[in-house]
Amino acid sequence: MIKQEIKNRASCKGGRPTKKLSEKRKYRITVKMATEEYYSLKSKAKSAGVSASEIVRIAMKECQVKERLTTEQADYIRKLCGMANNLNQLTRKAHREGVRLHYRQCQYLLLSLETIIDHISL
């Protein structure tokens, strides 16, 4: 019976059991932060009762990153700004000379604006 107890103790490993993760975390990313950002992260982690690394992991899972504007979209936005200027000038002119004289120009400009807005929102 004593030999059996010694045998059981020898087969048991001591220490903390291993965590059951789907994959072992092996990548490390360093981030430079300002003092205010660092202490803000630490206080949020402390109040949540988790580590700062876990806060970053949670934020990474839940965030959505929007892609930058393409050069084509930026070009459409520049055209849109130019058209807004034209519309402003046309409005002033219509107030001075009457709306009926500039109706066709307004219609053309509105159609162009709708087309460009459609291109941007794609």
mmCIF file of C-alpha atoms in Angstrom:
data_model
loop_
_atom_site.group_PDB
_atom_site.id
_atom_site.type_symbol
_atom_site.label_atom_id
_atom_site.label_comp_id
_atom_site.label_asym_id
_atom_site.label_seq_id
_atom_site.Cartn_x
_atom_site.Cartn_y
_atom_site.Cartn_z
ATOM 1 C CA MET A 1 0.000 0.000 0.000
ATOM 2 C CA ILE A 2 2.844 2.404 0.743
ATOM 3 C CA LYS A 3 4.447 1.556 -2.597
ATOM 4 C CA GLN A 4 1.151 2.441 -4.340
ATOM 5 C CA GLU A 5 1.036 5.924 -2.671
ATOM 6 C CA ILE A 6 4.637 6.621 -3.643
ATOM 7 C CA LYS A 7 3.889 5.560 -7.204
ATOM 8 C CA ASN A 8 0.796 7.872 -7.352
ATOM 9 C CA ARG A 9 2.800 10.851 -6.040
ATOM 10 C CA ALA A 10 5.559 10.274 -8.577
ATOM 11 C CA SER A 11 3.137 10.316 -11.513
ATOM 12 C CA CYS A 12 1.510 13.628 -10.440
ATOM 13 C CA LYS A 13 3.179 16.773 -11.664
ATOM 14 C CA GLY A 14 3.221 19.695 -9.323
ATOM 15 C CA GLY A 15 2.413 23.299 -10.105
ATOM 16 C CA ARG A 16 -0.344 25.100 -11.849
ATOM 17 C CA PRO A 17 -2.266 23.253 -14.579
ATOM 18 C CA THR A 18 -1.797 24.567 -18.123
ATOM 19 C CA LYS A 19 -4.362 26.934 -19.593
ATOM 20 C CA LYS A 20 -6.576 25.467 -22.259
ATOM 21 C CA LEU A 21 -6.316 28.002 -25.097
ATOM 22 C CA SER A 22 -7.085 27.173 -28.667
ATOM 23 C CA GLU A 23 -3.636 28.443 -29.585
ATOM 24 C CA LYS A 24 -0.720 29.484 -27.432
ATOM 25 C CA ARG A 25 -0.114 33.213 -27.592
ATOM 26 C CA LYS A 26 3.293 33.696 -29.085
ATOM 27 C CA TYR A 27 3.200 37.133 -30.747
ATOM 28 C CA ARG A 28 4.015 40.359 -28.944
ATOM 29 C CA ILE A 29 3.251 43.870 -30.133
ATOM 30 C CA THR A 30 4.671 46.918 -28.412
ATOM 31 C CA VAL A 31 2.751 50.160 -28.443
ATOM 32 C CA LYS A 32 4.052 53.572 -27.463
ATOM 33 C CA MET A 33 1.604 55.609 -25.407
ATOM 34 C CA ALA A 34 1.522 59.009 -23.828
ATOM 35 C CA THR A 35 1.441 59.067 -20.038
ATOM 36 C CA GLU A 36 -2.259 59.924 -19.953
ATOM 37 C CA GLU A 37 -3.134 57.056 -22.322
ATOM 38 C CA TYR A 38 -1.074 54.566 -20.330
ATOM 39 C CA TYR A 39 -2.647 55.414 -16.989
ATOM 40 C CA SER A 40 -6.101 55.487 -18.564
ATOM 41 C CA LEU A 41 -5.559 51.938 -19.858
ATOM 42 C CA LYS A 42 -4.238 50.787 -16.474
ATOM 43 C CA SER A 43 -7.181 52.295 -14.565
ATOM 44 C CA LYS A 44 -9.734 50.761 -16.953
ATOM 45 C CA ALA A 45 -8.060 47.382 -16.613
ATOM 46 C CA LYS A 46 -8.009 47.655 -12.829
ATOM 47 C CA SER A 47 -11.646 48.696 -12.579
ATOM 48 C CA ALA A 48 -12.648 45.823 -14.910
ATOM 49 C CA GLY A 49 -10.534 43.359 -12.964
ATOM 50 C CA VAL A 50 -8.508 42.196 -15.955
ATOM 51 C CA SER A 51 -5.025 42.851 -17.296
ATOM 52 C CA ALA A 52 -4.168 45.664 -19.680
ATOM 53 C CA SER A 53 -3.411 43.058 -22.339
ATOM 54 C CA GLU A 54 -6.900 41.633 -21.991
ATOM 55 C CA ILE A 55 -8.414 45.117 -22.419
ATOM 56 C CA VAL A 56 -6.474 45.492 -25.678
ATOM 57 C CA ARG A 57 -7.609 42.044 -26.871
ATOM 58 C CA ILE A 58 -11.247 42.896 -26.124
ATOM 59 C CA ALA A 59 -10.946 46.243 -27.891
ATOM 60 C CA MET A 60 -9.368 44.535 -30.900
ATOM 61 C CA LYS A 61 -12.224 42.035 -31.181
ATOM 62 C CA GLU A 62 -14.969 44.636 -30.918
ATOM 63 C CA CYS A 63 -13.548 47.494 -32.988
ATOM 64 C CA GLN A 64 -14.242 48.181 -36.643
ATOM 65 C CA VAL A 65 -11.596 49.814 -38.786
ATOM 66 C CA LYS A 66 -12.762 51.918 -41.699
ATOM 67 C CA GLU A 67 -10.563 51.919 -44.734
ATOM 68 C CA ARG A 68 -9.126 55.141 -46.068
ATOM 69 C CA LEU A 69 -10.594 56.955 -49.021
ATOM 70 C CA THR A 70 -9.308 55.816 -52.363
ATOM 71 C CA THR A 71 -7.825 58.379 -54.735
ATOM 72 C CA GLU A 72 -10.959 58.081 -56.836
ATOM 73 C CA GLN A 73 -13.207 58.867 -53.850
ATOM 74 C CA ALA A 74 -10.994 61.801 -52.847
ATOM 75 C CA ASP A 75 -11.293 63.128 -56.411
ATOM 76 C CA TYR A 76 -15.085 62.892 -56.198
ATOM 77 C CA ILE A 77 -15.058 64.794 -52.916
ATOM 78 C CA ARG A 78 -12.974 67.576 -54.502
ATOM 79 C CA LYS A 79 -15.488 67.743 -57.369
ATOM 80 C CA LEU A 80 -18.307 67.853 -54.849
ATOM 81 C CA CYS A 81 -16.684 70.828 -53.088
ATOM 82 C CA GLY A 82 -16.362 72.637 -56.410
ATOM 83 C CA MET A 83 -20.000 71.946 -57.201
ATOM 84 C CA ALA A 84 -21.041 73.240 -53.792
ATOM 85 C CA ASN A 85 -19.262 76.489 -54.647
ATOM 86 C CA ASN A 86 -21.048 76.610 -58.025
ATOM 87 C CA LEU A 87 -24.388 75.983 -56.326
ATOM 88 C CA ASN A 88 -23.745 78.834 -53.910
ATOM 89 C CA GLN A 89 -22.946 81.215 -56.775
ATOM 90 C CA LEU A 90 -25.973 80.032 -58.737
ATOM 91 C CA THR A 91 -28.218 80.587 -55.712
ATOM 92 C CA ARG A 92 -27.008 84.170 -55.340
ATOM 93 C CA LYS A 93 -27.520 84.781 -59.047
ATOM 94 C CA ALA A 94 -31.029 83.280 -58.899
ATOM 95 C CA HIS A 95 -31.951 85.571 -55.991
ATOM 96 C CA ARG A 96 -30.820 88.612 -57.986
ATOM 97 C CA GLU A 97 -32.168 87.720 -61.422
ATOM 98 C CA GLY A 98 -34.978 85.291 -60.689
ATOM 99 C CA VAL A 99 -35.171 81.533 -60.296
ATOM 100 C CA ARG A 100 -36.809 80.804 -63.658
ATOM 101 C CA LEU A 101 -33.771 82.044 -65.602
ATOM 102 C CA HIS A 102 -31.459 79.512 -63.909
ATOM 103 C CA TYR A 103 -33.804 76.524 -63.575
ATOM 104 C CA ARG A 104 -31.984 74.315 -66.107
ATOM 105 C CA GLN A 105 -28.578 75.034 -64.589
ATOM 106 C CA CYS A 106 -29.940 74.081 -61.149
ATOM 107 C CA GLN A 107 -31.414 70.837 -62.471
ATOM 108 C CA TYR A 108 -28.131 69.882 -64.180
ATOM 109 C CA LEU A 109 -26.131 70.695 -61.049
ATOM 110 C CA LEU A 110 -28.469 68.677 -58.813
ATOM 111 C CA LEU A 111 -28.227 65.633 -61.097
ATOM 112 C CA SER A 112 -24.422 65.926 -61.098
ATOM 113 C CA LEU A 113 -24.397 66.175 -57.300
ATOM 114 C CA GLU A 114 -26.534 63.047 -56.946
ATOM 115 C CA THR A 115 -24.232 61.119 -59.307
ATOM 116 C CA ILE A 116 -21.105 62.102 -57.397
ATOM 117 C CA ILE A 117 -22.685 61.323 -54.022
ATOM 118 C CA ASP A 118 -23.618 57.872 -55.342
ATOM 119 C CA HIS A 119 -19.990 57.299 -56.418
ATOM 120 C CA ILE A 120 -18.658 58.353 -53.018
ATOM 121 C CA SER A 121 -21.029 56.154 -51.033
ATOM 122 C CA LEU A 122 -19.978 53.015 -52.918
#
